[in-house]
Short mmCIF file of C-alpha atoms and ligand atoms in Angstrom, two decimals:
data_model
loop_
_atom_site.label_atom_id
_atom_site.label_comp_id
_atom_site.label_asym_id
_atom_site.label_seq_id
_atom_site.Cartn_x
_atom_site.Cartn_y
_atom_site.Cartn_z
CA UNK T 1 103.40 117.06 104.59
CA UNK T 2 103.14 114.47 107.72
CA UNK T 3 99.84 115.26 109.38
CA UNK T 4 99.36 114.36 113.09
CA UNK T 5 98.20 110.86 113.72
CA UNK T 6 95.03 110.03 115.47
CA UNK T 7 94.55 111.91 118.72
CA UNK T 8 95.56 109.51 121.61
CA UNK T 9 93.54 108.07 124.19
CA UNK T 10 92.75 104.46 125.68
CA UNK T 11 89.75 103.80 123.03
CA UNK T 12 87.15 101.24 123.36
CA UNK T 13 88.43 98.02 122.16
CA UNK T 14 87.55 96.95 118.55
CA UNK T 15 84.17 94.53 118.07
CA UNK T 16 86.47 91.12 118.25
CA UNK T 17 85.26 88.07 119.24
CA UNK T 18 87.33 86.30 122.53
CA UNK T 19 90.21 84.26 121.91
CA UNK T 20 89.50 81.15 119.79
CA UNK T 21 89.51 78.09 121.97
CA UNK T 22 91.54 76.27 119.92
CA UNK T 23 94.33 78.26 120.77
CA UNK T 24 96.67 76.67 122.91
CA UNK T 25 100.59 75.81 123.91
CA UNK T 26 100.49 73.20 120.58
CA UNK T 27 99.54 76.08 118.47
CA UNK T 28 103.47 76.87 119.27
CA UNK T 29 105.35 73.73 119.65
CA UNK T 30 103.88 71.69 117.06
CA UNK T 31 105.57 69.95 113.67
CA UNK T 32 102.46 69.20 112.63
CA UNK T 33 101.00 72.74 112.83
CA UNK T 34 103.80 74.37 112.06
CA UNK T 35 103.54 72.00 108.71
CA UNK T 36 99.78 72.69 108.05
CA UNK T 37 100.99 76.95 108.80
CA UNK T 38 103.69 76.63 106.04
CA UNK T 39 100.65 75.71 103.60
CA UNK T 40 98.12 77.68 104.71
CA UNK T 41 99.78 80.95 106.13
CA UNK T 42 103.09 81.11 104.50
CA UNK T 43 102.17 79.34 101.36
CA UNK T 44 99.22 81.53 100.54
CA UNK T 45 99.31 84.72 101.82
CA UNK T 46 100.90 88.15 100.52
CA UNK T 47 104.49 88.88 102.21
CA UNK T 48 106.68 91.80 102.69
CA UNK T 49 110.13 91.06 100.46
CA UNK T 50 112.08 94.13 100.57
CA UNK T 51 112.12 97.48 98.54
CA UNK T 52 111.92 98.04 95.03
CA UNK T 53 114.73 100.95 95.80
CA UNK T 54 116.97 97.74 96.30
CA UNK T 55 116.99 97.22 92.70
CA UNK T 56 117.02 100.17 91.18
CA UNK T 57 118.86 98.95 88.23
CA UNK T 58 118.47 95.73 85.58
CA UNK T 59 119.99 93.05 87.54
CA UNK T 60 119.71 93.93 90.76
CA UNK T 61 118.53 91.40 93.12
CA UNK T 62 117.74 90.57 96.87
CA UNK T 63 117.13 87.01 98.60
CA UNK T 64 114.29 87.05 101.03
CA UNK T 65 112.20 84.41 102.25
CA UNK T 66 108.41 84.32 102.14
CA UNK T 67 107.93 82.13 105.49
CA UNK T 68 109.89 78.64 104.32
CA UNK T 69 110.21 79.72 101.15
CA UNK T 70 113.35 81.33 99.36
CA UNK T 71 112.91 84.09 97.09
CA UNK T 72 114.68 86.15 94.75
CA UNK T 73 113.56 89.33 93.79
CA UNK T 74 115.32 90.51 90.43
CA UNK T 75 114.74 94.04 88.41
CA UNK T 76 114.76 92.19 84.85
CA UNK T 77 116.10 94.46 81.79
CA UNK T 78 112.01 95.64 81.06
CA UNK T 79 112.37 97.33 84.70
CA UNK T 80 110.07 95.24 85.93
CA UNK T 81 110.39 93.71 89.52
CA UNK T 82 110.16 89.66 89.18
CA UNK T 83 110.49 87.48 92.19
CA UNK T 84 111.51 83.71 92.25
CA UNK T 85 111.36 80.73 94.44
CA UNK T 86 114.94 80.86 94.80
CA UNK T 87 115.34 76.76 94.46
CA UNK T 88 117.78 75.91 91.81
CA UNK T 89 115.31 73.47 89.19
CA UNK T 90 117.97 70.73 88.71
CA UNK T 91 119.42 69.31 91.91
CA UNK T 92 117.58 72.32 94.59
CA UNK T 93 120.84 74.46 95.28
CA UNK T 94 119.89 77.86 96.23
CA UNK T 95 120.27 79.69 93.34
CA UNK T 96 121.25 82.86 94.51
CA UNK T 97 123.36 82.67 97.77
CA UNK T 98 124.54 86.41 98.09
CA UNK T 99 121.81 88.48 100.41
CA UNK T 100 121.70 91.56 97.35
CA UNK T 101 123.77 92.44 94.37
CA UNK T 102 124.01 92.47 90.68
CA UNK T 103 123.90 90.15 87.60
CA UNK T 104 123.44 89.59 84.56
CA UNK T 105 122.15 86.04 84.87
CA UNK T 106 121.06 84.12 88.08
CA UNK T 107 123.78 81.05 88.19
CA UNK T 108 123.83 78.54 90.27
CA UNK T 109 126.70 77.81 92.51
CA UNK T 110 126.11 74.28 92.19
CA UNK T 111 126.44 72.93 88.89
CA UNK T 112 126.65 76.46 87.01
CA UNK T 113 122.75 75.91 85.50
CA UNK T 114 122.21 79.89 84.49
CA UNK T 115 118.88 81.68 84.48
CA UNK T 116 118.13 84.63 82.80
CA UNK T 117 116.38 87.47 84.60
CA UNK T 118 112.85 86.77 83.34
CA UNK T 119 114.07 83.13 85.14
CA UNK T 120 114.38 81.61 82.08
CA UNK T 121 116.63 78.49 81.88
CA UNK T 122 119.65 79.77 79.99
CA UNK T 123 122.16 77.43 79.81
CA UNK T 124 122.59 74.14 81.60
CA UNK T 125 126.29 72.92 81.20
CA UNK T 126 126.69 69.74 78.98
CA UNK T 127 122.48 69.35 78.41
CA UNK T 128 123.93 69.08 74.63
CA UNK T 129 125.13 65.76 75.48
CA UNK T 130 121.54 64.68 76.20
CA UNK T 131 118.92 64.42 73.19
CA UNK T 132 116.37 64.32 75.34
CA UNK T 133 117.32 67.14 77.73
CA UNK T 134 115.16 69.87 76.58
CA UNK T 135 111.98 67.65 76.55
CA UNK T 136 112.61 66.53 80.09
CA UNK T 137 114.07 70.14 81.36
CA UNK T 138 112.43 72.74 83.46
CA UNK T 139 111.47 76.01 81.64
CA UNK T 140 112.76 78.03 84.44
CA UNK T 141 112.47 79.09 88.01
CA UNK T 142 108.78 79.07 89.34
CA UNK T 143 107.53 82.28 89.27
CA UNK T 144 105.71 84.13 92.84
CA UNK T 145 103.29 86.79 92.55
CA UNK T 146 104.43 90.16 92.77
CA UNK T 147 103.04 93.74 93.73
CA UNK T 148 104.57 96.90 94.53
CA UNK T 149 102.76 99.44 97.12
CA UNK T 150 105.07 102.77 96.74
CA UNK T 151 108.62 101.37 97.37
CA UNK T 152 107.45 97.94 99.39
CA UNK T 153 107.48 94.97 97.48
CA UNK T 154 104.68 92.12 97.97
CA UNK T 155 105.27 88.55 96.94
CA UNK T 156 102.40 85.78 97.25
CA UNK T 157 104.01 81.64 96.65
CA UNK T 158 100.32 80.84 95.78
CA UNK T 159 99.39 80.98 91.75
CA UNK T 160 95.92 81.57 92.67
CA UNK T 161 96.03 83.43 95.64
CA UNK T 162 93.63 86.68 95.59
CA UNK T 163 95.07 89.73 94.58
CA UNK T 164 96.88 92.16 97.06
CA UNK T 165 94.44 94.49 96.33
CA UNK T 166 91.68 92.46 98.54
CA UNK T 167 93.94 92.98 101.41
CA UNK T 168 94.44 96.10 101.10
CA UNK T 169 92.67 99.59 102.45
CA UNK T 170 91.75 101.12 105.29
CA UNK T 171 95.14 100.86 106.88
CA UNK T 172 96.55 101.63 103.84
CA UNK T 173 95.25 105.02 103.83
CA UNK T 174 95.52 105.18 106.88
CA UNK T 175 99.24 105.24 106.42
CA UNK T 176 99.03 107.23 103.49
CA UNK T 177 97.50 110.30 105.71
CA UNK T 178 100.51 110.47 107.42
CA UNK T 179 102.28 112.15 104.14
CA UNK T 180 105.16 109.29 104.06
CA UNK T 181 106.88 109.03 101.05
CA UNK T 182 105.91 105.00 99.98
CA UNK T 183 107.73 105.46 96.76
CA UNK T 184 111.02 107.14 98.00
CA UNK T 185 111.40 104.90 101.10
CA UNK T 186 115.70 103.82 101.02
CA UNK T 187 117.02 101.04 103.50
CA UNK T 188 119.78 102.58 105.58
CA UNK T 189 120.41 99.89 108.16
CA UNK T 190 118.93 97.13 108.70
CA UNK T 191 118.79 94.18 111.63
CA UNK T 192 118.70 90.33 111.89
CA UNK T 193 117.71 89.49 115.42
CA UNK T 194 116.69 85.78 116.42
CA UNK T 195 114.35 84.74 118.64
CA UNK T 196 114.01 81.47 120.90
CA UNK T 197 110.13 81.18 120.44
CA UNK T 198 108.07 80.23 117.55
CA UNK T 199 107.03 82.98 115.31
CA UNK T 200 103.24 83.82 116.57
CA UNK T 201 104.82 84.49 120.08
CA UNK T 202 107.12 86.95 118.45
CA UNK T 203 103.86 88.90 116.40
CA UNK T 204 101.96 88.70 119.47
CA UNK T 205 104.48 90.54 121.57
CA UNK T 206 105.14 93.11 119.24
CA UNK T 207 101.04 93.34 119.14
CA UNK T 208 100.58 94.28 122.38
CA UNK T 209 102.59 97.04 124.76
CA UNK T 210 100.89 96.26 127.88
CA UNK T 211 104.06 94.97 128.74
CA UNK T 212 106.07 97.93 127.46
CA UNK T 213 105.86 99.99 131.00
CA UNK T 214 107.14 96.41 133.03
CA UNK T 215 109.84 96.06 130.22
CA UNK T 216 110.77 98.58 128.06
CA UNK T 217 111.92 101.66 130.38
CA UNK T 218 113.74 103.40 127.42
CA UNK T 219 110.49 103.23 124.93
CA UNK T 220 108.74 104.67 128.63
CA UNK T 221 110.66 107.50 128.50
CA UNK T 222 109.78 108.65 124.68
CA UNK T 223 105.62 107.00 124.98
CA UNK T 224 103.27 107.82 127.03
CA UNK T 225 102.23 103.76 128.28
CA UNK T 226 100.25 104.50 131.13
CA UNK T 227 96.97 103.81 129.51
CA UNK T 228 96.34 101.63 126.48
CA UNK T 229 97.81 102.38 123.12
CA UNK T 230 94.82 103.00 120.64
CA UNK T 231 94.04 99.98 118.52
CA UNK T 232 91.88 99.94 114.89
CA UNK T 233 91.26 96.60 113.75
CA UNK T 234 90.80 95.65 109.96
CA UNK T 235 90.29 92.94 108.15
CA UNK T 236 93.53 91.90 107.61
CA UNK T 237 95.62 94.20 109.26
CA UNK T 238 95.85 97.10 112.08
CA UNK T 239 96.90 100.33 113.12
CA UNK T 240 97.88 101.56 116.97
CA UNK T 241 99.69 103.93 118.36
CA UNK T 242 100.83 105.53 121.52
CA UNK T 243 101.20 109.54 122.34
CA UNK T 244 104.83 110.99 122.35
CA UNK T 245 105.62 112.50 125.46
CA UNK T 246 106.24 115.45 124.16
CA UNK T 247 105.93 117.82 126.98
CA UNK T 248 107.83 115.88 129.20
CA UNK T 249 111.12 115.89 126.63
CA UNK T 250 110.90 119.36 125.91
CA UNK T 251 110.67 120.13 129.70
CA UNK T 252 113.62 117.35 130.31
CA UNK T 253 117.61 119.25 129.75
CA UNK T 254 119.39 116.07 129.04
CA UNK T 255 116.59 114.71 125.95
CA UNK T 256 118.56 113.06 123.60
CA UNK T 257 118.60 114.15 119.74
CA UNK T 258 116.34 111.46 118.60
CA UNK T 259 113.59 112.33 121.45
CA UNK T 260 114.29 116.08 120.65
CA UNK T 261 113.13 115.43 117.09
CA UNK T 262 110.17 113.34 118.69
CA UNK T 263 109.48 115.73 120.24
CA UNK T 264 108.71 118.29 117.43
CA UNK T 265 107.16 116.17 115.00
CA UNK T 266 103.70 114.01 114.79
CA UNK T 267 103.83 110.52 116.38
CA UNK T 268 104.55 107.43 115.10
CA UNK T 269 101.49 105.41 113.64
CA UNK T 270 102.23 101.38 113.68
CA UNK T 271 100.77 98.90 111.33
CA UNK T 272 100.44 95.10 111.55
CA UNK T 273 99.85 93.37 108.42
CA UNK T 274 98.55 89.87 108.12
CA UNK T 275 100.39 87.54 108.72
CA UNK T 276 104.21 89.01 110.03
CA UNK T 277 104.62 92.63 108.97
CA UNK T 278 104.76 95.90 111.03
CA UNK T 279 105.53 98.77 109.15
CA UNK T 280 105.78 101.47 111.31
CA UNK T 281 106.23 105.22 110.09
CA UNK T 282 108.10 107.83 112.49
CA UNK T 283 108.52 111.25 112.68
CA UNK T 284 109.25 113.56 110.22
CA UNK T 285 108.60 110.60 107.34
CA UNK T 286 111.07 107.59 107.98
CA UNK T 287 109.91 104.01 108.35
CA UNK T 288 110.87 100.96 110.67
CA UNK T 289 109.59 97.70 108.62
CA UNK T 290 110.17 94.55 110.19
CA UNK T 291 109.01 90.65 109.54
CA UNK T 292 108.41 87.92 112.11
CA UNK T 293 110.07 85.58 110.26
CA UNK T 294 109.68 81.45 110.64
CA UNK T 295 112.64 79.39 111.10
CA UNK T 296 111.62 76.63 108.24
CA UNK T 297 113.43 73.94 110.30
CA UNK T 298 112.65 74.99 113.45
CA UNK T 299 108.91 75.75 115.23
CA UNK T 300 110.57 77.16 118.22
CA UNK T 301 112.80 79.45 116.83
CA UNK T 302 112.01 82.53 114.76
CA UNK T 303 113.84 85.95 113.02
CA UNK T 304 113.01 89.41 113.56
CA UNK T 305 114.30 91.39 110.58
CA UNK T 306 114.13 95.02 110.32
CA UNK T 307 114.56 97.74 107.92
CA UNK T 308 115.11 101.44 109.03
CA UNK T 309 114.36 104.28 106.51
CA UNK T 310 115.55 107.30 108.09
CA UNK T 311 113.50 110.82 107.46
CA UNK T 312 115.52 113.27 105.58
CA UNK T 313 115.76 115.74 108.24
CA UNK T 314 117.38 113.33 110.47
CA UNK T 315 120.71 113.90 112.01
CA UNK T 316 122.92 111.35 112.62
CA UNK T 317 123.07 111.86 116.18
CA UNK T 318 119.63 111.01 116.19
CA UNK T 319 119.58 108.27 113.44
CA UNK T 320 122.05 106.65 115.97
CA UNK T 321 119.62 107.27 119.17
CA UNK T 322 117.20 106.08 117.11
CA UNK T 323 118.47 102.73 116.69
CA UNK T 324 119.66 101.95 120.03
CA UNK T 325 116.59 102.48 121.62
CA UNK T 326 114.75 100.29 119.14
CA UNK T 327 117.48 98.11 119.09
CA UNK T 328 117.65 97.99 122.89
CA UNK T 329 113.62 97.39 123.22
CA UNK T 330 114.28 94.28 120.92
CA UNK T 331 116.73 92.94 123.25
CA UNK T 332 114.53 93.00 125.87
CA UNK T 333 111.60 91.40 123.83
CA UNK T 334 113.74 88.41 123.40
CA UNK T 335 113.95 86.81 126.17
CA UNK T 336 110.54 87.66 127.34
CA UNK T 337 109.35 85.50 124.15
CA UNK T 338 111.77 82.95 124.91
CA UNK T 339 110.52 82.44 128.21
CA UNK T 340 107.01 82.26 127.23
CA UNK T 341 108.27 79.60 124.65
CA UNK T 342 109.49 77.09 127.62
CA UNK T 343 106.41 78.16 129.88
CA UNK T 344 104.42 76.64 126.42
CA UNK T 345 106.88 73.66 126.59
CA UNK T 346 106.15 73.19 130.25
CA UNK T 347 102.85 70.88 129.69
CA UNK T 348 101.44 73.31 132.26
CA UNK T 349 100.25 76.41 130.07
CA UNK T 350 96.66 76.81 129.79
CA UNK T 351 95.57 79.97 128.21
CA UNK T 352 94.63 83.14 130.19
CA UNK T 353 92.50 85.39 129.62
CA UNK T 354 93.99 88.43 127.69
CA UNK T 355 93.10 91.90 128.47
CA UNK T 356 90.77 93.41 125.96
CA UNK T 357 91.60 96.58 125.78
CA UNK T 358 95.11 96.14 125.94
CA UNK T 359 95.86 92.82 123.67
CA UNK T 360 92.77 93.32 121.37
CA UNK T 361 95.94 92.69 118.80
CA UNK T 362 96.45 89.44 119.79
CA UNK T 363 92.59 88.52 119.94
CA UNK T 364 92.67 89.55 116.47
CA UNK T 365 95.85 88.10 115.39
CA UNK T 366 94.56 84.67 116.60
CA UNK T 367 91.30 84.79 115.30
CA UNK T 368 92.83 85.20 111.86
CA UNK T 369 95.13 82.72 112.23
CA UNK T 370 92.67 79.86 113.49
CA UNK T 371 90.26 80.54 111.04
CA UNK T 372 93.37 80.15 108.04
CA UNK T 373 94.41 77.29 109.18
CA UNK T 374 91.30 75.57 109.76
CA UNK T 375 90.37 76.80 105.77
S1 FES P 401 121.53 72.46 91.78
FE1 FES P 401 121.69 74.25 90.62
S2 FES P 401 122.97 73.71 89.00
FE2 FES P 401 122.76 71.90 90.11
FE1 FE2 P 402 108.26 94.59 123.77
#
């Protein structure tokens, strides 16, 4: 049963220390940075891939990416979930090019090299006509980490990266006293959106809603944003929230179906993750997941994907309310981070100070960051 989330009220900002001074516009516009992140963020750290209710079947398979990285993650015949950098071991073809879907074998649409679902080298076409083939060949795809937390899938690029299990806690149970369902959690729709500033900008936006009553009237008319959303930090991760204004909808005659059913159930509790998750569970049991993703080629550009598992006692009507107004607050957040991009571009950007009981996310999304990077 979903319990009511924390009580809400401005609360007094979490023990951070101010914004590192290193930050600055580089921290967004830099190759060199960006290189040294793709090491030390997005080549170490545990990432949301997708759901295990994906694959529910032997050979079932999604592409994701874990920051630069392409990954497959594959239900092998044993049932267990194995992910893979998806980089084809003879010439680097992606080996799997389809977004989901089912095999028997990962082959490549290159040359035809096949993998087996354990990623296994198979077969390579015409390796008989080398001796020497199978002492010089690959043994398969590399391997990532994996871990499962209900129905969300975990993968980690880094061989001897700590377990999940160090990151984890507090917020996990934290989400867990809501009553979601982890392990029954089904993609019904899900979004690509891109975004014309480098990743961080995009995390950092979606870490603060002090600008959520300037920009987002729709989300103004469902939260209450007049004072601070509450804010827990922990180690590696955080919760927040804002109240539901639920007197207001009942009182309105035109509330829409979606804000109706906000309006009768416990509000929504939001999570940020280390280092691009928010997972983000809504009334009545259904989830909004979504990854600030890195473009791998580009340090000013960025992806916002989101997932959207609906509560069972949904309607339609409101499923589709749902997803306009979160689809309609995204479109607004875009070019808000775009323009901060060219303001970091401008050689003029010099950081301000931030607000702490209203971006205590992004004092703690910063620290974190220039303390990895600088490890
Ligand atoms: S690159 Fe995959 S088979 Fe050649
Ligand atoms: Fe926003």
């Amino acid at each position: 049963m979903a319990v009511e989330t924390r009580p809400v009220a401005a609360t007094a900002a979490p023990a951070l220390e101010p914004l590192p001074p290193s930050r600055s516009a580089r921290w967004y516009i830099d190759d060199e940075l960006w290189a040294l992140e793709r090491d030390r963020v997005f080549g170490r750290a545990w990432q949301y891939a997708g759901l295990t209710t994906q694959i529910p079947n032997a050979g079932d398979y999604f592409t994701c990416r874990a920051g630069h990285v392409p990954v497959v993650v594959v239900r092998a015949e044993t049932g267990q979930v194995n992910a893979f950098v998806n980089v084809c071991r003879h010439r680097g073809h992606e080996v799997v090019t389809d977004a989901s879907g089912s095999r028997k074998t990962l082959q490549c649409r290159y040359h035809g090299w096949t993998y087996g679902l354990d990623g296994k080298l198979r077969v390579a076409r015409r390796s008989e006509q080398d001796p020497d083939f199978h002492r010089r060949c690959p043994d398969g795809l590399f391997p990532l980490q994996v871990e499962t937390w209900g129905a969300l899938v975990f993968v980690n690029p880094d061989p001897g990266a700590r377990p999940f299990a160090d990151y984890a806690g507090e917020w996990q149970e934290r989400v867990l006293q809501t009553g979601i369902d982890l392990d029954g959690l089904r993609e019904h729709e899900r979004r690509a959106f891109v975004f014309e500033s480098n990743w961080k900008v995009l995390v950092e936006n979606t870490l603060e809603c002090y600008h959520c009553a300037v920009c987002h009237p729709g989300l103004a008319q469902l939260r209450d944003l007049r004072e601070d959303v509450w804010y827990e930090a922990y180690e590696y991760a955080s919760a927040y929230g804002a109240p539901t204004r639920k007197d207001d909808i009942k009182r309105r005659d035109n509330a829409s179906p979606f804000f109706q059913h906000a309006a009768e159930t416990p509000d929504a509790l939001g999570t940020w993750v280390w280092p691009n998750l928010f997972f983000t569970v809504f009334p009545g049991g259904g989830a909004m997941i979504a990854t600030a993703q890195p473009d791998p080629f580009d340090v000013g550009r960025s992806l916002y994907l989101r997932q959207y598992s609906f509560a069972d006692d949904m309607d339609e009507a409101a499923r589709a309310d749902f997803t306009a107004l979160f689809d309609q607050v995204v479109s607004e957040d875009q070019p808000l981070c775009a323009s901060v991009q060219r303001g970091f571009h401008s050689g003029f950007y010099d950081p301000g100070p931030l607000m702490p009981r209203s971006e205590p996310g992004i004092i703690q999304f910063t620290t974190l960051f220039d303390r990895v990077v600088r490890d």
